[in-house]
Amino acid sequence: MVFRSLARFSVNYLQVLDEHGQIDARHAPKLTPALVKHAFDAMVLGRAFDETALALQREGRLLTYGPGKGEEAAHAGSALALRKGDWIVPSFRENTAYLARGYPPELLFEYWMGDERGQKMPKEHKMLPVAVPVSTQIPHAVGIAYAAKLLKKNEVVLTYFGDGATSKGDFYEALNFAGVFRLPVIFACINNQYAISLPRERQSAARTLAQKAIAAGIDSIQVDGNDVFACYRATQQAVERARKGEPTLIEFYTYRMGDHTTSDEASRYRSAKEVARWAKRDPISRLSKYALGKKLWNKQHEQKIWKLARKRISDAVAKAEAIGTQPIEDIFAYTYSQPTPRLREQLEEARKEAV
Amino acid sequence: MAVMNMVDALNSALDNELERDPRVVVLGEDVGRDGGVFRVTQSLLKKYGELRVVDTPLAESAIVGASLGMSLNGLKPVAEVQFDGFTYATFDQLFSHVARMRTRTRGRFTAPLVVRFPYGGLVRALEHHSESPEAFFCHFPGLKVVAPSSPYEAKGLLIAAIRDPDPVIFMEPKRLYRAIKEDVPETPYIIPLGEARVVQEGSDVTIVSYGSMLQSCLEAVKLVAGAASCEVIDLRTLTPWDERTVIDSVGKTGRLVIVHEAPRNCGLGGEIAATIQQKCFYKLSAPIARVTSWDIITPLPKMETRHFPSVSRIAKAIIETATLQ
């Protein structure tokens, strides 16, 4: 039997900044000192947030927490390629992306400390609160993008999800919508190699996750997720495409350096050797090597950046912890646009209870 | 006999059934190598291999849908959904297919499967990790629903669920996973589905609860011991629930307090109250009370103790119901 080939596909990979801080000028985005600095600041702030959150969790001052260590380049690089009016629809590990956009860290702490007042998004930010049920947020990004298109808002929507999310229906359904309706949306798959304990190769027989877009008729690319320049560049190109109504899937190939959450114990299912191998690819020290090599700043200045970031984070913790107890009315107030008679009755009951 | 907490007891039940019946298969997210996020499936992979203890991709709907297929073709799947809030993704499979397979095929195909998941709050968990969704499952015809209240109960009920010819939703109160230890046989035993347990006899008021709230009820009963003699019933199976035991008890006490962690609106308490007022109308000496969480979205942990029924909220309802003239 002779077959006629109908279509052929390939998946590209992008790296700009290698592990030694050397740059591949052919693919580099336009790198102004301000951009490099901004990316470094954001990643350091994200790392400082993470370190503090883990310490607070151990002291019982924070809930279960999913650290983003190792993924800062993917989060910061992608977020910085967006304009202020663009949307982010996150999963739950992208604190660095929030911080890169100037989101107040005290609100993130309030949320992770178990206070819903931390979920009240300041008006100037177009970001949704975290989505814990894996992959469920991806269709929302598609809907936001549809509205942007219909209402001619010139907004781009970027949604974050993990490698695990690509096993779920919502992911495929959302990709398919975006392909059919040609929407200004970027699917940012942060492939950190694990869905809790399940390694990437046990999640899918596909060679890459990027190629999952092919079936939806969407362009895709895999990038070195520990290379902030590649993350930025790929997102920037996706943003340009999105403004023309073309969706893109970007697979950020990175690694979850920490446990899935503070309730997890990753040493049960992965080797210390593997973790050590990835530690050498750390996104922050990679950018540091580049910047020091190019004399964009010196070691002393870098220490100052870390100090300032840690100060900003500890100030945010103090603010979050000073917020005081939530009034009982607050947990009832947002159930409906207007309180129902029944809820008024229940609130009365709740008020009378001794605390 | 061995002293076990609920995690140990559930693990023992799964171990017994995997050993006894080669058709039993355990599947879900992180159930193999990791032993489950709460360690309920610890060591089972090593003992029974990856074909019978299956680490699946992250996909709740496919886990339950595939479980149905397995059950249609000779296996007895015991699926784990990692948390209560993630069961919502399984509704289409459960309601559109699992629950109605026997009906749709006039008994030719059946769905002898179990879906286990940890449920309930008061463990300072993240969003979507503190839900009590039993009313959804109870409302839908064709599913059996079970919620154990202690390690001993958990093992006997889980084995009964696995051996049951119908699909069973098995809700494990995560707050009690490690809170209670008691003697549990290492060998298999069954607590039949559909039979409630009178935990404590009393004469003034009947208290009906199940799962996570039973311990809170027992504490509340101690608090009011001088003022009211309480009969405490652990429902164990929520569908089909044991009407006879509750009717007999209310026939004796004339008063009923129902306690559950789920919100009140269309909760199981409403169904029990309606049934009892119909079948015990002339025996009732006071309105039936329901102690539940409020009809709001589960608040984050800082406010959860104001939301879920506290021991004092339960005690207050018992006193009010027991003393009303």
XYZ file of C-alpha atoms in Angstrom:
680
model
C 0.000 0.000 0.000
C 1.267 3.477 -0.826
C 0.375 6.365 1.429
C 0.364 10.003 0.562
C 1.684 12.174 3.393
C -0.904 14.801 4.356
C 0.978 16.771 6.935
C 4.321 16.853 8.722
C 5.096 18.509 12.012
C 8.121 19.461 13.993
C 8.660 20.928 17.438
C 11.291 23.614 17.984
C 13.376 24.233 21.059
C 14.732 27.608 22.130
C 17.653 28.395 24.384
C 19.314 31.811 24.474
C 21.335 31.804 27.681
C 23.246 28.626 28.473
C 24.229 27.262 31.868
C 27.520 29.145 31.827
C 25.851 32.488 31.244
C 26.844 32.553 27.558
C 24.346 34.047 25.137
C 23.304 32.912 21.674
C 22.966 36.271 19.938
C 20.990 34.840 16.999
C 17.935 34.251 19.175
C 18.340 36.839 21.914
C 15.540 39.322 22.492
C 16.442 42.984 22.589
C 18.231 43.071 25.912
C 18.263 46.485 27.494
C 20.054 46.748 30.858
C 16.714 47.769 32.358
C 15.055 44.573 31.166
C 17.853 42.364 32.494
C 17.696 44.130 35.819
C 13.927 43.885 35.982
C 14.053 40.150 35.250
C 16.727 39.578 37.877
C 14.866 41.626 40.511
C 11.661 39.701 39.850
C 13.330 36.312 40.105
C 15.166 37.250 43.297
C 11.955 38.606 44.798
C 10.189 35.378 43.885
C 12.957 33.277 45.436
C 12.896 35.411 48.591
C 9.125 35.031 48.794
C 9.495 31.281 48.486
C 12.200 30.965 51.124
C 10.174 33.033 53.577
C 6.951 31.186 52.854
C 8.633 27.836 53.536
C 10.107 29.121 56.803
C 6.725 30.492 57.903
C 5.033 27.232 57.024
C 7.442 25.293 59.212
C 6.547 27.600 62.096
C 2.824 27.066 61.533
C 2.301 30.658 60.342
C 1.373 29.693 56.778
C -0.780 26.964 55.230
C 0.430 24.157 53.010
C 2.617 25.823 50.408
C 3.806 24.822 46.942
C 7.253 26.319 46.357
C 8.234 27.673 42.933
C 11.998 27.391 43.392
C 13.749 26.684 40.112
C 10.838 27.962 38.005
C 11.476 31.687 38.456
C 12.794 32.271 34.941
C 9.706 30.740 33.373
C 7.385 32.772 35.583
C 9.240 36.094 35.381
C 10.310 35.796 31.746
C 6.770 35.140 30.562
C 5.063 37.703 32.806
C 7.471 40.476 31.806
C 6.710 40.005 28.120
C 3.114 41.078 28.729
C 1.749 44.602 28.770
C -0.004 45.967 31.792
C -3.414 45.595 30.179
C -2.869 41.910 29.408
C -4.314 39.147 31.531
C -2.727 36.402 33.605
C -4.805 33.366 34.508
C -2.621 31.452 36.933
C -2.409 28.033 38.449
C -0.988 28.100 42.004
C 2.803 28.100 41.872
C 3.433 31.353 39.991
C 4.035 33.833 42.793
C 7.051 35.115 40.875
C 4.805 36.051 37.942
C 2.524 38.010 40.270
C 5.518 39.762 41.821
C 7.077 40.503 38.427
C 3.936 42.497 37.621
C 4.180 44.489 40.833
C 1.514 42.603 42.750
C 1.652 43.368 46.502
C 3.387 40.422 48.225
C 1.411 41.010 51.428
C -1.756 39.959 49.606
C -0.109 36.712 48.521
C 0.930 36.082 52.106
C -2.562 36.813 53.410
C -3.954 34.223 51.023
C -1.345 31.583 51.839
C -1.919 32.302 55.524
C -5.544 31.306 55.067
C -7.279 34.685 54.879
C -9.548 35.294 51.882
C -8.992 39.031 52.037
C -5.707 38.234 50.280
C -7.736 37.227 47.233
C -9.100 40.684 46.636
C -7.230 41.653 43.498
C -6.299 45.363 43.347
C -8.180 47.020 40.478
C -5.098 47.767 38.380
C -4.191 44.091 38.100
C -5.749 41.886 35.461
C -5.027 38.558 37.115
C -7.300 35.901 38.487
C -6.780 34.351 41.916
C -4.942 31.029 42.006
C -6.748 27.966 40.676
C -6.121 24.890 42.788
C -8.113 22.279 40.796
C -5.566 21.373 38.167
C -6.203 22.589 34.604
C -9.659 24.040 35.356
C -8.487 27.604 34.758
C -7.345 27.054 31.169
C -10.809 27.400 29.580
C -11.281 30.673 31.524
C -8.329 32.161 29.684
C -9.957 31.180 26.424
C -13.190 32.914 27.410
C -11.399 36.056 28.501
C -9.579 36.071 25.169
C -12.873 35.590 23.313
C -14.347 38.595 25.112
C -11.237 40.646 24.374
C -11.577 39.797 20.703
C -15.301 40.467 20.496
C -15.074 43.718 22.458
C -11.939 44.780 20.546
C -9.956 45.292 23.732
C -6.499 44.532 22.346
C -5.715 42.344 25.340
C -3.624 39.200 25.388
C -4.345 36.431 27.888
C -1.642 34.188 29.284
C -2.589 31.167 31.338
C -0.220 29.100 33.456
C -0.583 25.403 34.112
C 1.754 22.525 34.812
C 2.802 19.401 32.980
C 0.216 17.466 35.014
C -2.574 19.669 33.679
C -1.922 18.492 30.121
C -3.370 15.099 31.098
C -6.776 16.615 31.712
C -9.716 17.266 29.447
C -10.006 20.971 30.258
C -6.581 21.487 28.699
C -7.483 19.850 25.387
C -10.913 21.440 25.318
C -9.448 24.895 25.865
C -6.749 24.428 23.214
C -9.367 23.325 20.765
C -11.545 26.397 21.426
C -8.563 28.692 20.962
C -7.675 27.002 17.689
C -11.213 27.115 16.318
C -11.910 30.698 17.377
C -8.361 32.032 16.681
C -7.994 33.736 20.051
C -5.347 36.016 21.559
C -4.278 33.513 24.191
C -0.952 32.026 25.287
C -0.915 28.625 26.923
C 2.084 28.678 29.249
C 2.802 25.121 30.258
C 5.329 25.104 33.086
C 6.743 21.620 32.676
C 8.509 21.106 35.990
C 8.768 17.364 35.305
C 6.431 16.169 38.077
C 2.717 15.907 38.773
C 3.332 15.442 42.501
C 5.093 12.051 42.315
C 4.383 11.173 38.696
C 7.380 11.899 36.452
C 6.851 13.533 33.075
C 7.528 10.330 31.090
C 4.764 8.532 32.997
C 2.252 11.289 32.241
C 2.359 11.065 28.476
C 3.961 8.970 25.776
C 4.478 12.129 23.725
C 8.078 13.250 23.189
C 7.194 16.858 24.150
C 4.202 18.555 25.713
C 4.511 21.351 23.159
C 3.362 18.968 20.453
C -0.022 18.586 22.114
C -0.945 21.877 20.432
C -0.481 20.420 16.976
C -3.731 18.481 17.071
C -5.580 21.719 17.861
C -3.978 23.509 14.927
C -1.998 25.784 17.214
C 1.668 26.751 16.974
C 3.901 25.699 19.812
C 7.465 25.725 21.020
C 9.518 24.239 23.820
C 11.897 26.608 25.588
C 14.602 26.206 28.199
C 12.517 27.229 31.178
C 15.574 28.040 33.267
C 16.721 30.592 30.724
C 14.894 33.831 31.386
C 15.851 35.273 27.985
C 14.389 32.338 26.098
C 11.238 32.491 28.236
C 10.923 36.193 27.570
C 11.673 35.887 23.848
C 9.226 33.056 23.230
C 6.468 34.823 25.136
C 7.168 38.080 23.332
C 6.741 36.334 19.992
C 3.596 34.646 21.218
C 2.247 38.019 22.332
C 2.855 39.451 18.866
C 1.071 36.487 17.325
C -1.755 36.798 19.838
C -2.321 40.419 18.887
C -3.018 39.085 15.416
C -5.439 36.519 16.794
C -3.110 33.511 16.795
C -2.859 31.381 19.923
C 0.425 29.707 20.999
C 1.394 26.948 23.389
C 4.778 27.393 25.060
C 6.273 24.512 27.011
C 8.674 25.904 29.581
C 11.035 23.018 30.236
C 12.122 23.438 33.840
C 12.281 21.624 37.171
C 10.443 21.744 40.477
C 13.405 22.057 42.853
C 11.263 21.723 45.979
C 8.588 19.314 47.125
C 5.190 19.487 45.416
C 3.998 21.220 48.576
C 5.085 21.309 52.192
C 2.876 18.213 52.687
C 4.930 16.273 50.162
C 8.237 14.453 50.509
C 9.831 14.316 47.056
C 12.727 12.134 48.219
C 10.227 9.254 48.239
C 10.067 9.260 44.450
C 13.101 11.020 42.959
C 16.833 10.830 43.475
C 19.073 13.439 45.093
C 21.330 13.027 42.074
C 18.608 14.199 39.733
C 17.889 17.235 41.911
C 21.598 18.081 42.092
C 21.853 17.904 38.316
C 19.098 20.494 37.973
C 20.528 22.694 40.731
C 23.434 23.370 38.359
C 20.956 24.859 35.902
C 19.558 27.352 38.421
C 17.923 30.247 36.566
C 19.012 32.968 38.959
C 22.699 32.096 39.089
C 22.658 31.725 35.313
C 21.426 35.289 34.848
C 23.845 36.477 37.493
C 26.765 34.935 35.565
C 25.632 36.751 32.445
C 25.150 40.119 34.141
C 28.433 39.970 36.046
C 30.231 38.894 32.868
C 28.720 41.806 30.925
C 29.490 44.117 33.875
C 25.864 45.184 34.121
C 26.387 45.152 37.869
C 28.925 43.823 40.352
C 28.738 41.281 43.179
C 28.253 43.965 45.762
C 25.285 45.389 43.928
C 23.853 41.916 43.565
C 24.016 41.391 47.298
C 22.118 44.629 47.682
C 19.386 43.339 45.371
C 18.989 40.251 47.550
C 18.962 42.323 50.720
C 16.315 44.661 49.370
C 14.175 41.773 48.167
C 14.321 40.050 51.562
C 13.468 43.299 53.279
C 10.487 43.807 51.003
C 9.295 40.292 51.754
C 9.717 40.563 55.514
C 7.839 43.880 55.454
C 5.053 42.138 53.536
C 4.891 39.360 56.133
C 4.613 41.926 58.909
C 1.802 43.669 57.033
C -0.036 40.415 56.356
C 0.222 39.300 59.949
C -0.985 42.646 61.268
C -4.272 42.433 59.382
C -6.261 41.199 62.381
C -9.203 38.842 62.576
C -11.697 38.794 59.767
C -15.173 39.935 60.829
C -17.727 37.109 60.682
C -19.791 39.134 58.171
C -16.964 38.774 55.689
C -17.405 35.045 55.088
C -21.097 35.585 54.284
C -20.894 38.830 52.330
C -19.814 37.546 48.923
C -22.025 34.477 48.524
C -24.561 36.377 46.392
C -24.922 39.917 45.115
C -27.485 40.446 47.890
C -27.716 38.466 51.139
C -30.625 36.038 51.079
C -33.054 35.993 54.023
C -31.683 32.605 54.966
C -28.103 33.823 55.006
C -29.115 36.808 57.139
C -30.596 34.346 59.612
C -27.493 32.172 59.591
C -25.243 35.184 60.030
C -27.253 36.141 63.129
C -26.733 32.640 64.466
C -23.011 32.788 63.721
C -22.680 36.186 65.382
C -24.192 34.873 68.603
C -21.708 32.043 68.900
C -18.971 32.443 71.438
C -15.625 32.624 69.659
C -5.619 -7.436 66.358
C -3.369 -4.449 65.962
C -3.658 -0.836 67.051
C -4.394 1.177 63.919
C -5.326 4.678 62.930
C -7.758 5.152 60.061
C -5.014 5.323 57.423
C -3.603 1.994 58.653
C -7.065 0.441 58.750
C -7.910 1.512 55.194
C -4.525 0.283 54.008
C -5.172 -3.030 55.710
C -8.580 -3.317 54.007
C -7.068 -2.681 50.574
C -4.230 -5.086 51.292
C -6.665 -7.826 52.375
C -8.847 -7.406 49.300
C -5.960 -7.189 46.815
C -4.641 -10.394 48.328
C -7.975 -12.205 48.437
C -9.340 -11.247 45.026
C -7.083 -10.980 41.960
C -9.726 -8.853 40.230
C -9.236 -5.973 42.688
C -7.248 -3.061 41.239
C -6.260 0.180 42.993
C -5.833 3.258 40.795
C -5.423 6.997 41.122
C -2.991 9.879 41.318
C 0.139 9.144 43.379
C -1.312 5.907 44.812
C 1.658 3.788 43.712
C 5.176 4.952 44.239
C 4.196 7.709 46.646
C 1.730 5.496 48.534
C -1.016 8.118 48.270
C -0.754 11.675 49.562
C -2.156 10.477 52.893
C -0.288 7.142 52.650
C -3.481 5.077 52.496
C -2.017 2.969 49.667
C 1.468 2.748 51.195
C 3.489 -0.363 50.201
C 0.730 -1.791 48.006
C 2.670 -1.144 44.794
C 5.621 -3.151 46.026
C 3.390 -6.013 47.079
C 1.008 -6.227 44.119
C 2.896 -4.620 41.247
C 2.138 -1.712 38.939
C -0.558 -3.499 36.952
C -2.777 -3.751 40.039
C -1.696 -0.603 41.873
C -1.769 1.984 39.146
C -0.245 5.466 39.190
C -2.504 7.207 36.689
C -1.978 10.502 34.882
C -3.683 13.464 36.542
C -7.238 13.081 35.232
C -10.097 12.485 37.652
C -12.738 12.050 34.978
C -10.660 9.399 33.189
C -9.847 7.657 36.474
C -13.553 7.145 37.173
C -14.505 6.552 33.540
C -11.759 3.957 33.145
C -12.796 2.381 36.439
C -16.246 1.887 34.984
C -14.734 0.182 31.955
C -12.625 -2.033 34.188
C -15.656 -3.022 36.212
C -17.588 -3.831 33.017
C -14.906 -6.250 31.977
C -14.239 -8.294 35.068
C -12.167 -6.136 37.417
C -13.089 -4.596 40.775
C -11.511 -1.145 40.666
C -10.949 0.903 43.803
C -10.266 4.411 42.510
C -8.829 7.184 44.617
C -9.644 10.820 43.994
C -7.043 12.830 45.853
C -9.337 15.367 47.538
C -13.052 16.079 48.020
C -12.903 19.216 45.855
C -11.542 17.249 42.914
C -14.505 14.860 42.807
C -16.509 17.512 40.951
C -14.537 16.573 37.840
C -15.907 13.027 38.133
C -19.604 13.964 38.195
C -20.218 13.435 34.488
C -18.815 9.902 34.589
C -20.533 9.066 37.867
C -23.954 10.498 37.075
C -24.139 9.935 33.334
C -22.674 6.448 33.325
C -21.599 4.733 36.547
C -24.844 5.269 38.441
C -27.119 4.232 35.581
C -25.256 1.372 33.921
C -27.321 -1.310 35.648
C -30.559 0.474 34.741
C -29.629 1.269 31.159
C -28.634 -2.303 30.365
C -31.455 -3.924 32.330
C -28.872 -5.574 34.567
C -26.701 -6.941 31.767
C -23.810 -4.644 32.798
C -23.136 -3.449 36.305
C -20.536 -1.198 37.900
C -19.074 -2.834 40.993
C -16.485 -0.136 41.690
C -15.457 2.036 44.615
C -14.427 5.693 44.483
C -12.594 6.675 47.664
C -11.627 10.191 48.637
C -10.687 12.181 51.738
C -13.336 14.734 52.681
C -14.097 17.476 55.157
C -12.469 20.428 56.826
C -10.825 21.609 60.044
C -7.365 20.506 58.982
C -6.227 24.000 57.845
C -6.177 22.883 54.236
C -6.033 24.904 51.024
C -9.046 25.898 48.912
C -11.067 22.972 47.508
C -9.561 20.635 50.117
C -12.232 20.940 52.831
C -15.474 20.038 51.086
C -18.296 17.727 52.138
C -20.002 16.821 48.864
C -22.053 13.818 50.069
C -25.437 15.342 49.219
C -24.613 15.372 45.491
C -23.858 11.657 45.501
C -26.788 10.795 47.756
C -29.156 12.738 45.543
C -28.214 10.777 42.459
C -29.991 7.388 42.210
C -27.769 4.368 41.722
C -24.808 5.257 43.900
C -24.242 3.991 47.406
C -22.507 6.414 49.756
C -20.496 5.530 52.850
C -18.695 7.673 55.460
C -16.889 5.830 58.287
C -16.209 7.417 61.668
C -13.359 5.365 63.161
C -10.516 3.042 62.114
C -12.458 -0.146 62.900
C -15.493 1.135 61.045
C -13.401 2.266 58.088
C -11.892 -1.137 57.455
C -15.103 -3.139 57.756
C -17.052 -0.680 55.603
C -14.388 -0.440 52.903
C -14.252 -4.208 52.530
C -18.038 -4.280 52.308
C -17.891 -1.524 49.688
C -15.340 -3.402 47.578
C -17.426 -6.583 47.693
C -20.684 -4.755 46.991
C -22.286 -5.351 43.586
C -23.110 -1.632 43.197
C -20.904 1.447 42.784
C -19.930 2.892 46.158
C -18.719 6.389 46.967
C -16.478 6.021 49.995
C -15.853 9.276 51.859
C -12.956 9.214 54.313
C -13.014 11.921 56.993
C -9.472 13.267 56.631
C -9.636 14.989 60.008
C -9.861 11.534 61.606
C -7.163 9.865 59.479
C -4.654 9.969 62.316
C -6.754 11.324 65.175
C -8.047 8.048 66.621
C -6.315 4.732 67.199
C -8.096 1.559 68.149
C -7.875 -2.211 67.906
C -8.528 -3.405 64.368
C -8.310 -7.021 63.171
C -5.573 -7.618 60.602
C -7.800 -10.179 58.903
C -10.730 -9.162 56.687
C -14.186 -8.500 58.160
C -17.314 -6.784 56.954
C -19.616 -4.136 58.358
C -22.724 -4.430 56.155
C -23.722 -1.375 54.140
C -27.058 0.178 55.032
C -26.884 -0.578 58.766
C -26.449 2.261 61.237
C -24.760 1.821 64.605
C -26.122 2.955 67.951
C -22.928 4.291 69.467
C -24.462 5.229 72.782
C -27.922 4.601 74.183
C -29.991 7.361 75.766
C -33.549 8.400 76.455
C -34.018 12.174 76.008
C -32.812 12.980 72.513
C -31.480 11.169 69.435
C -28.393 12.511 67.676
C -27.739 11.330 64.140
C -24.385 11.967 62.533
C -21.669 10.283 60.496
C -18.059 10.486 59.418
C -16.063 13.447 60.605
C -18.759 14.882 62.879
C -19.381 11.807 64.997
C -16.466 12.540 67.322
C -17.639 16.144 67.750
C -21.107 14.819 68.655
C -19.658 12.472 71.266
C -17.753 15.378 72.801
C -20.886 17.500 72.820
C -22.830 14.683 74.463
C -20.251 14.592 77.249
C -20.640 18.338 77.732
C -24.393 18.056 78.213
C -24.316 14.772 80.129
C -25.954 16.239 83.232
C -28.756 17.895 81.282
C -29.743 15.368 78.608
C -29.491 11.621 78.111
C -28.445 11.272 74.480
C -28.774 8.377 72.064
C -26.070 8.716 69.417
C -26.455 7.049 66.033
C -23.621 6.729 63.537
C -25.314 6.463 60.162
C -22.256 4.855 58.476
C -24.020 4.446 55.118
C -25.639 7.643 53.796
C -27.345 5.954 50.848
C -29.219 3.776 51.513
C -29.505 5.122 55.045
C -30.882 3.018 57.880
C -34.319 4.558 58.465
C -35.396 1.767 60.816
C -32.699 2.428 63.418
C -33.377 6.174 63.451
C -37.161 5.690 63.559
C -36.857 3.261 66.487
C -34.640 5.680 68.366
C -36.817 8.746 67.773
C -39.833 6.609 68.689
C -38.192 6.287 72.082
C -36.789 9.812 72.603
C -39.256 11.916 70.589
C -36.463 14.357 69.752
C -33.853 14.480 67.014
C -30.729 16.474 66.272
C -28.954 15.863 62.959
C -25.337 16.927 62.616
C -23.288 17.158 59.456
C -20.344 19.100 58.162
C -21.861 19.918 54.775
C -23.899 23.111 54.292
C -27.535 23.000 55.318
C -29.366 23.781 52.083
C -30.465 20.468 50.512
C -28.067 18.643 52.805
C -28.651 15.119 54.051
C -30.135 16.567 57.248
C -33.138 17.824 55.295
C -33.840 14.365 53.906
C -33.542 12.678 57.290
C -35.712 15.325 58.969
C -38.433 15.026 56.333
C -38.481 11.233 56.592
C -38.632 11.261 60.378
C -41.345 13.899 60.629
C -43.423 11.799 58.230
C -42.824 8.464 59.912
C -42.616 9.588 63.562
C -44.975 12.595 63.458
C -47.030 11.633 66.497
C -43.969 10.704 68.539
C -42.150 14.016 68.103
C -42.007 16.344 71.120
C -39.825 19.051 69.542
C -38.882 20.359 66.107
C -36.057 18.413 64.507
C -32.802 20.355 64.702
C -30.056 20.463 62.117
C -26.506 21.460 63.013
C -24.540 22.082 59.825
C -22.081 24.479 58.350
C -23.490 27.684 56.858
C -24.756 27.992 53.292
C -21.590 29.712 52.101
C -18.456 28.817 50.154
C -16.059 27.053 52.534
C -13.925 29.830 54.003
C -10.136 29.626 54.090
C -8.644 28.137 57.278
C -8.521 31.322 59.350
C -12.315 31.348 59.528
C -13.108 27.659 59.169
C -13.791 27.113 62.869
C -16.555 29.729 62.610
C -18.067 27.829 59.699
C -18.059 24.142 60.556
C -20.216 22.874 63.430
C -18.296 23.256 66.663
C -18.795 21.098 69.746
C -20.481 24.023 71.471
C -22.840 24.610 68.517
C -23.834 20.959 68.692
C -24.187 21.017 72.484
C -26.430 24.079 72.306
C -28.717 22.405 69.767
C -28.915 19.254 71.894
C -29.908 21.203 75.003
C -32.476 23.294 73.125
C -34.053 20.234 71.519
C -33.938 18.068 74.632
C -35.409 20.669 76.970
C -38.130 22.212 74.806
C -41.463 21.709 76.522
